[in-house]
XYZ file of C-alpha atoms in Angstrom:
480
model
C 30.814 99.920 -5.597
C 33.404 100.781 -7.952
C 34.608 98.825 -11.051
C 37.037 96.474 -9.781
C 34.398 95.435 -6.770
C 31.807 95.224 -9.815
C 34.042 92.732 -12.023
C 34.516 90.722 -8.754
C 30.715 90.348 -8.089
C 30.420 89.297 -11.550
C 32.799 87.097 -11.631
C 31.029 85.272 -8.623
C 27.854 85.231 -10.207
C 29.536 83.684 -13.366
C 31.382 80.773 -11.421
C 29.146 79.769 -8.505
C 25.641 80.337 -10.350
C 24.550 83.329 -7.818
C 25.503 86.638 -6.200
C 27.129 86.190 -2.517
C 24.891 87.349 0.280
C 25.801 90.795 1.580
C 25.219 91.700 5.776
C 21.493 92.282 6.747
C 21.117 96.257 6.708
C 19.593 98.329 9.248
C 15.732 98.567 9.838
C 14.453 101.638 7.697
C 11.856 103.328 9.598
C 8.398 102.748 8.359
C 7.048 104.120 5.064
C 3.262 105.856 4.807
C 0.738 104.153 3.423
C 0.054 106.099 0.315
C -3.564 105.636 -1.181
C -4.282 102.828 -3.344
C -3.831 103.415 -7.095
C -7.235 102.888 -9.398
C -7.772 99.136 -10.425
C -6.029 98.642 -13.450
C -8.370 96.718 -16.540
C -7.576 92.988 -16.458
C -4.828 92.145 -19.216
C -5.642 88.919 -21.338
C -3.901 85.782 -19.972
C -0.518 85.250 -21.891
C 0.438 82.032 -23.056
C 1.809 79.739 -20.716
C 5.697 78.871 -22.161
C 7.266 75.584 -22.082
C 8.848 74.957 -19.158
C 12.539 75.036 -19.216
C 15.165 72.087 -18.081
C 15.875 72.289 -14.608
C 20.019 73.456 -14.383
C 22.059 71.719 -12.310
C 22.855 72.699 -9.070
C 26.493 74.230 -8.675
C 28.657 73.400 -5.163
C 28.768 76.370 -2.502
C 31.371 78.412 -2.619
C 33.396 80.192 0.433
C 31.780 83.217 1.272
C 33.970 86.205 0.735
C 34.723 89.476 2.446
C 32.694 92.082 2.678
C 33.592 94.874 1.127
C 32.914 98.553 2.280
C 29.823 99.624 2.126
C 29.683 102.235 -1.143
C 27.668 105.622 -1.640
C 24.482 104.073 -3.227
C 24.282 105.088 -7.158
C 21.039 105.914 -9.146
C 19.087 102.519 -9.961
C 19.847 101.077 -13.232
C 17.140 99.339 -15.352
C 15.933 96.220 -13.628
C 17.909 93.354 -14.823
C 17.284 89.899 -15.650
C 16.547 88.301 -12.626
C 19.137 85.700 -11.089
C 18.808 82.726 -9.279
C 17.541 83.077 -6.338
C 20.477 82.802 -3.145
C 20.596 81.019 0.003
C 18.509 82.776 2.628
C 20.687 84.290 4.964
C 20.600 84.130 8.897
C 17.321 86.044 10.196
C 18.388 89.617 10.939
C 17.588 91.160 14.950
C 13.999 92.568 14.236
C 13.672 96.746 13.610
C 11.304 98.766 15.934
C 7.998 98.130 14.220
C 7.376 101.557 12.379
C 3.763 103.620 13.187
C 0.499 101.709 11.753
C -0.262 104.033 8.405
C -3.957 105.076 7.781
C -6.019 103.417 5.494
C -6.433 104.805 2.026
C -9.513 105.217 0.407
C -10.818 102.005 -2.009
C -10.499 102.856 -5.604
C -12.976 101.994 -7.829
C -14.343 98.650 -9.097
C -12.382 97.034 -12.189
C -14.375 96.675 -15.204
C -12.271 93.400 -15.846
C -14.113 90.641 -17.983
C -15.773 87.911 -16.025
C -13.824 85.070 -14.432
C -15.067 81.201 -16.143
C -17.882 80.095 -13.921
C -16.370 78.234 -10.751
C -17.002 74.359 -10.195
C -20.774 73.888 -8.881
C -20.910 73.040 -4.918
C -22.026 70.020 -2.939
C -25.585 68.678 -3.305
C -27.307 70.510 0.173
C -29.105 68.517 2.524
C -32.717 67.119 1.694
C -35.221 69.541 2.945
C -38.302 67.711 5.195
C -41.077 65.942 3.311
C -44.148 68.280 2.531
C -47.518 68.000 3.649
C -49.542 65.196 1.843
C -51.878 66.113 -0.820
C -55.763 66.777 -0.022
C -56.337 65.305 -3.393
C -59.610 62.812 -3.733
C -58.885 59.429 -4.159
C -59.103 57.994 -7.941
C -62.212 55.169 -8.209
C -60.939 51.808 -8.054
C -60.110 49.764 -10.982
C -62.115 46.785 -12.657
C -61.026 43.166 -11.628
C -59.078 41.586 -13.935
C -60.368 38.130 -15.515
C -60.313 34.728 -13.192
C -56.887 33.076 -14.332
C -57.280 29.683 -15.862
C -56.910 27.012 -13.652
C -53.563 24.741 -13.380
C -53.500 21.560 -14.445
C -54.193 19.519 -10.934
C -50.562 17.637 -10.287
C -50.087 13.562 -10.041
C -51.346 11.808 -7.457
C -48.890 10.132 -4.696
C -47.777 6.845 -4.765
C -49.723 4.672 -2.372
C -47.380 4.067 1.123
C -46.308 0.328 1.911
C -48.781 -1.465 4.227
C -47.114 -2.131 7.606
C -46.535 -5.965 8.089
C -48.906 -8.198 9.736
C -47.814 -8.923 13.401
C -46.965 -12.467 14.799
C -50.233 -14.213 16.480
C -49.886 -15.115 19.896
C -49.815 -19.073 20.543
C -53.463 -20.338 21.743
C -54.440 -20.756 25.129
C -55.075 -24.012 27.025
C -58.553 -25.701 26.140
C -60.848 -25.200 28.079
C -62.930 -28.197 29.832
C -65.416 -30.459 27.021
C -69.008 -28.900 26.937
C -71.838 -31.882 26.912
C -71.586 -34.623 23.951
C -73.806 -33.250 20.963
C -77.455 -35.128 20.517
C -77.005 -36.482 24.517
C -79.174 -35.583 27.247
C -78.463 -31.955 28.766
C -76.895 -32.362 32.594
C -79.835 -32.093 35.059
C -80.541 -32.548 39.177
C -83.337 -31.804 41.075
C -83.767 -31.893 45.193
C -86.924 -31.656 47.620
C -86.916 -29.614 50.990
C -84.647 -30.876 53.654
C -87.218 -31.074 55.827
C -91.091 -32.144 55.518
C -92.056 -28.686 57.867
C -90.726 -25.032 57.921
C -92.263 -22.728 60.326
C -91.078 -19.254 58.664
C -91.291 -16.405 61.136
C -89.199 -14.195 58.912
C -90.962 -11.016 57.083
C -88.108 -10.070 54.952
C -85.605 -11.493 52.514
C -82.559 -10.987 54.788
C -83.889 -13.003 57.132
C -85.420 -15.528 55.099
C -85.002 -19.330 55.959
C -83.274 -21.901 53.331
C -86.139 -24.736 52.440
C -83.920 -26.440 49.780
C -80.532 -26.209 47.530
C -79.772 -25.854 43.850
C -76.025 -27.492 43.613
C -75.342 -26.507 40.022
C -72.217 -28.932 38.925
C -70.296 -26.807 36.534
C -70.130 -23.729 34.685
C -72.634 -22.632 32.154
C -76.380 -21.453 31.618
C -78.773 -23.154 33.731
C -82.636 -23.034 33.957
C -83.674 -23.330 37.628
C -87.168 -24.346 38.791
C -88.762 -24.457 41.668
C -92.165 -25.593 43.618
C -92.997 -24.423 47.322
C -96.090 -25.751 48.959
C -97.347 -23.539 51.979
C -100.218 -24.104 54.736
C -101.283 -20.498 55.656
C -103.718 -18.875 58.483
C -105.945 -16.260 57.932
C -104.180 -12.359 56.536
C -100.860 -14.684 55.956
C -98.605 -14.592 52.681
C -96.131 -16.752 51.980
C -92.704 -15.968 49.325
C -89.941 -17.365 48.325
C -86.225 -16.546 46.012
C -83.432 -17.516 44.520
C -80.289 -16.930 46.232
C -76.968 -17.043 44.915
C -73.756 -18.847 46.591
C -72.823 -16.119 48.869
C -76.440 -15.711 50.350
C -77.642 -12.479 47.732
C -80.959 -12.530 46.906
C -81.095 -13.055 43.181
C -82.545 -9.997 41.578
C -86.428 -10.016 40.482
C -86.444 -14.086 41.508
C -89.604 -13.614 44.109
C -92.360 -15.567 43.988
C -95.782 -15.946 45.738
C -96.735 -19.811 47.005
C -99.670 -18.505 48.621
C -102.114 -16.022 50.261
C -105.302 -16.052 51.944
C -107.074 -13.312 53.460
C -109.597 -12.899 56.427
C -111.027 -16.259 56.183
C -110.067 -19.790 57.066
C -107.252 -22.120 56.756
C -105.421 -22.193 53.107
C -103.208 -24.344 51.236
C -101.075 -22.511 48.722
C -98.560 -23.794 45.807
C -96.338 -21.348 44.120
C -94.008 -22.501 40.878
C -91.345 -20.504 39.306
C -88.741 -20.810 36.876
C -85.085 -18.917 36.566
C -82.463 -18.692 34.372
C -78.635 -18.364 35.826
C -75.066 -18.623 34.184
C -72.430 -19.620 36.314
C -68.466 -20.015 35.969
C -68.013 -23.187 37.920
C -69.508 -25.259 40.528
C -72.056 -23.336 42.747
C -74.614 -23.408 45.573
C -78.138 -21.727 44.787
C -80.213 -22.050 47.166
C -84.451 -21.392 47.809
C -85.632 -19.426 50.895
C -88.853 -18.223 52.287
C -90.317 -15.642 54.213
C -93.553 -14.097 55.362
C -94.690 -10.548 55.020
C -98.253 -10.993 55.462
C -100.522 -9.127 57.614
C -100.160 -11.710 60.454
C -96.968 -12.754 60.337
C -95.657 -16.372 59.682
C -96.608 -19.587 57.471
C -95.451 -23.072 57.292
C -94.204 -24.288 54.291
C -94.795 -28.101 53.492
C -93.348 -30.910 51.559
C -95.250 -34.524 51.616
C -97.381 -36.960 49.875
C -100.196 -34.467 49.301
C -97.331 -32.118 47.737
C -93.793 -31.811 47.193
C -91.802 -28.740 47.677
C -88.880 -29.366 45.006
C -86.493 -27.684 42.394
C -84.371 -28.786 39.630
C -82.367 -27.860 37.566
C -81.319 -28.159 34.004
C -78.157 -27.286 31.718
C -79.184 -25.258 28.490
C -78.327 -26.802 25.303
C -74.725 -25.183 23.621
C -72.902 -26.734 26.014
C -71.098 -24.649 29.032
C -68.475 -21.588 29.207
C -65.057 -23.171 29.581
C -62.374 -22.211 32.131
C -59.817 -19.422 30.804
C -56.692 -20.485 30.108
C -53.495 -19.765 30.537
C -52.373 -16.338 28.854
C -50.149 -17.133 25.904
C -47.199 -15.650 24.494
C -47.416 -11.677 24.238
C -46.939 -10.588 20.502
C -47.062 -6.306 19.910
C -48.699 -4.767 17.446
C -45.842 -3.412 15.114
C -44.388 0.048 16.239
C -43.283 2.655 13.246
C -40.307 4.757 13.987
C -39.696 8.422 14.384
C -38.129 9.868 10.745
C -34.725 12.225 10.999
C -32.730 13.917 7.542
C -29.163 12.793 9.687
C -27.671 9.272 11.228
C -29.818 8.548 14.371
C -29.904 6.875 17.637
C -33.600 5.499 17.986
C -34.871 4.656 21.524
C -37.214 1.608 20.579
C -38.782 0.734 24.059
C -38.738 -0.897 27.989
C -39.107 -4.370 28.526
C -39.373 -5.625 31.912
C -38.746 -8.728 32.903
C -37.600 -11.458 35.247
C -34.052 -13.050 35.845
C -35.180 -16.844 35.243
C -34.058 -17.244 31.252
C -37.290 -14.876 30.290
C -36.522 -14.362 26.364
C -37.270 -11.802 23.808
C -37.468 -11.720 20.462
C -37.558 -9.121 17.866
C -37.372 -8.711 14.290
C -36.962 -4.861 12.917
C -38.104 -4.226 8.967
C -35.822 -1.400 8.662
C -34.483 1.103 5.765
C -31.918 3.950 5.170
C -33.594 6.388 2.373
C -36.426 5.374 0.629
C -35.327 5.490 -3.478
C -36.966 2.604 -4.918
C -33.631 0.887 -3.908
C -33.914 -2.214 -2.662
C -30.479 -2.305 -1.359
C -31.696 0.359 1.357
C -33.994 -1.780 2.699
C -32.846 -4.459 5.755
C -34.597 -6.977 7.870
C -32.686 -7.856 11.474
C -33.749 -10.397 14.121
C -33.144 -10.199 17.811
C -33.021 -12.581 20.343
C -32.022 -11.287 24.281
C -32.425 -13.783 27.265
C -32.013 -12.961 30.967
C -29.622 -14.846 33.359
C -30.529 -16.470 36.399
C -29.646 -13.410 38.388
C -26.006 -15.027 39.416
C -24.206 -15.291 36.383
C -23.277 -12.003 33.947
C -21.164 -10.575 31.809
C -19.112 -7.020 31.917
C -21.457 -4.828 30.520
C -19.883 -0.638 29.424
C -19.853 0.166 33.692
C -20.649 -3.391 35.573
C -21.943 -6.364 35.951
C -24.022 -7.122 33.124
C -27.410 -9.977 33.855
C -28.387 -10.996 30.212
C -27.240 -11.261 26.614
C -28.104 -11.555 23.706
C -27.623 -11.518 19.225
C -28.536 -10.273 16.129
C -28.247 -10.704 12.480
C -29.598 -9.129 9.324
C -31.205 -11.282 6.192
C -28.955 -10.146 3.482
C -31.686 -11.893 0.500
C -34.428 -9.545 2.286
C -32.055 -6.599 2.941
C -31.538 -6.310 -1.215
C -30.061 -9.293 -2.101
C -26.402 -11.408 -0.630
C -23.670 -9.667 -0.825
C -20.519 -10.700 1.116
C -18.762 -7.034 1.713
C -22.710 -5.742 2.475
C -22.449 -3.568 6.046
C -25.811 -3.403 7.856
C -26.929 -0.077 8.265
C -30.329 -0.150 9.112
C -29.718 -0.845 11.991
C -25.932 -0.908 11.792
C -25.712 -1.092 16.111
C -28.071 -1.780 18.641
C -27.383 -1.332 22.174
C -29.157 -2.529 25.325
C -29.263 -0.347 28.496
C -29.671 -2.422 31.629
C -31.293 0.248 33.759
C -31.616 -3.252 36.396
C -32.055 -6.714 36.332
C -35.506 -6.482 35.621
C -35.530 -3.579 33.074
C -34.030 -2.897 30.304
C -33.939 -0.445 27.021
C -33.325 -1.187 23.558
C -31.513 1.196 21.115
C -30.971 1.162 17.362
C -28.144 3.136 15.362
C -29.215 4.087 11.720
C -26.185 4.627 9.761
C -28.043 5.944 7.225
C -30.521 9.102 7.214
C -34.624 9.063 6.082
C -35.170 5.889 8.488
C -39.097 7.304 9.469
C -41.859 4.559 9.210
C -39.105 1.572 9.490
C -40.830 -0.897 12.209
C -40.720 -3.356 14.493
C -42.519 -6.517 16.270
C -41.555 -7.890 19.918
C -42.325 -11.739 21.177
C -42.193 -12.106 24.784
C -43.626 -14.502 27.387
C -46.230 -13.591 29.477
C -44.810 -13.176 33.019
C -43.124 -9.899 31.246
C -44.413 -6.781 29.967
C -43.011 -3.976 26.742
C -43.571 0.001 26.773
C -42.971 1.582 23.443
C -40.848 4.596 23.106
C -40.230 4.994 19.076
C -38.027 7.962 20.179
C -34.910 10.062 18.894
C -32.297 9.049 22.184
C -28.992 8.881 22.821
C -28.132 5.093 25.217
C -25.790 5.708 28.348
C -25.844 3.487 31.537
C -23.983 0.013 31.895
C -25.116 -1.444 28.269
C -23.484 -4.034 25.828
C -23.552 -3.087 22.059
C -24.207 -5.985 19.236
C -23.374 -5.784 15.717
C -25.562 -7.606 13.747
C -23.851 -10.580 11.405
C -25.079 -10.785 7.967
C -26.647 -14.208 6.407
């Protein structure tokens, strides 16, 4: 490069910032390894200068010509190093040169030690070692007994549940005897003045005379049998009842007589009997003796008789009628939400059959009286003609409710019942059907009910969380 090509590269430096970027050279052949040069001793670290403001970037120029390629000239002391240049387009690659030997290592810098590098991650936990064979320490002494806490209130006492209605009173039944008059009495002899008995049991035994007791009650019964008897014969008699049954432990002996001659024989004995109305007793004989067979008598020498004679306290009285049917009051199931409750079944007949029912109810139980309620029922039947459109059909009864305001916390014209709020009656048919109460209110347990009901119809109990469906009618209950 002579001077003039010299000034021009400088002058290209000084304008666009670097040198311009010359053709790629030929590959020089390979240079030998030469052996590696003794470690040098580490240098102290210099000082690490401020770093300098970022110049701006110049445009690009247009490359130039290349010039000739000059002799090369010794190398100059190694100037200040300029920015660096575009890389130029990758040059065809040389013949890779022959692989050099190794050279020998040098020897081991006696530099100063590096600062100790940042400690590594925590390894993994190793597995847990063998328990100890150590003997087990002696076991400690109890500590003290704690005092005792103080023992806590004592509940309030529950309500009593209220009394239920009493059923109407039956039909009276038929006067016993005036008091301080003569007790009711009969007597009768033998139908006939001669029995020959040939019988020798009690199932076989003849009748000899009757007992017609009037009325019901508790009767003495006496009677007297007079017998004639051959040698070896016995005669006995009973008490039978009106359908022919031997009365238990009524026998008697009238008479006996062993190997001998002829014998006349009386035999008396006295029963006791309760009866429920008019009835037949009657006496019979019979003959188990040796030789069977005896006569038994009635004349002027001897009567063969009995009688009979109501007991002082007067006489049991026909049963009446039944009366009304009153339950005993049901208590119902307790939930924390709004319920259905499923109260019971009544079943019944479609001739005007009527029900009544009266529910002592409550929604919480604060102390409040407002929470408390008391609703009456009344349902009637049809006469299984007429009805009403029930939720799905025809619909054979009806029925309505209200609620006592001035026993449900006191009158108050905007008050909304709400326990219960609804009730609902399922027909399941015309002779059965289920009644359901809504609690609009939550904490409902233990409210309860009574049911009136005449006596040709019965009610089941169910006091049951439920949910009504079926062909049913819903009444709201007014307020008074």
């Amino acid at each position: 490069m002579d001077a003039s090509d010299l000034t021009a590269y400088r002058t290209y430096i000084a304008t666009y910032g670097y040198a311009p970027t010359g053709p790629t050279g030929p590959a020089g052949s390979a240079a030998a390894i030469g052996n590696t040069g003794p470690t040098g001793a580490t240098g102290s670290q210099g000082i690490q200068g401020v770093p300098g403001t970022a110049a701006a970037t110049g445009s690009t120029g247009p490359t130039g010509r290349t010039g000739a390629t000059g002799s090369t000239g010794n190398s100059g002391p190694t100037g200040v190093a300029g920015p660096t240049g575009r890389t130029g387009a990758t040059g065809p690659q040389g013949p890779i040169g022959n692989v050099g030997g190794f050279g020998s290592t040098g020897p081991t810098g006696a530099g100063a030690t590096g600062p100790t590098g940042y400690n590594g991650t925590t390894g993994f936990t190793g597995q847990t070692g063998p328990t100890g064979a150590g003997a087990t320490g002696a076991t400690g002494r109890t500590g003290a007994t704690g005092n005792n806490g103080t023992t806590g209130p004592t509940g309030a006492t529950g309500y009593n549940g209220t009394t239920g209605y009493t059923g109407s009173t039956g039909a009276t039944g038929p006067a016993g005897p005036t008091p301080n008059s003569p007790p009711v009495s009969g007597s009768a002899q033998a139908s006939s003045a001669s029995f020959t008995i040939t019988a020798t049991t009690s199932g076989t035994a003849t009748t000899i005379m009757t007992a017609a007791i009037p009325t019901a009650g508790t009767w003495q019964i006496t009677a007297q049998v007079n017998c004639s008897l051959q040698i070896s014969q016995l005669c006995v008699f009973g008490l039978f009842d009106g359908t022919g049954t031997l009365v238990p432990n009524t026998e008697a002996t009238a008479g006996y007589i062993g190997p001998a001659t002829t014998y006349q024989g009386q035999g008396t004995s006295i029963w006791t009997v309760t009866t429920v109305g008019a009835v037949n007793y009657t006496v019979r004989s019979w003959a188990p003796g040796a030789v069977p067979g005896c006569t038994v008598e009635s004349n002027a020498a001897g009567r063969t008789f009995v009688a009979w004679t109501q007991l002082t306290g007067g006489y049991v009285g026909s049963t009446g009628p039944t009366g009304p049917i009153v339950t005993t009051v049901y208590s119902s199931p307790d939930s924390s939400s709004v319920q259905w409750i499923f109260l019971g079944t009544w079943t019944t007949v479609q001739n005007g059959e009527s029900l009544y029912m009266r529910i002592v109810g409550h929604a919480g139980y604060n102390a409040v009286a407002n929470q408390n309620q008391v609703t009456e029922l009344v349902f009637i039947t049809s006469n299984n003609i007429s009805y009403i459109s029930g939720s799905t059909g025809n619909y054979f009864a009806n029925g309505s409710a209200t609620m006592n305001s001035r026993l449900s916390g006191g009158y108050n014209a905007s008050f909304s019942p709400l326990a219960p709020s609804t009730i609902r009656i399922v027909q399941v048919s015309v002779t059965s059907y289920q009644i359901y109460i809504y609690f609009s209110g939550a904490f409902m347990g233990r409210s309860n009910y009574s049911v009136q009901i005449g006596p040709a119809t019965t009610w089941t109990d169910s006091s049951s969380i439920a949910t009504p469906s079926g062909n049913y009618i819903t009444i709201t209950p007014s307020v008074y």
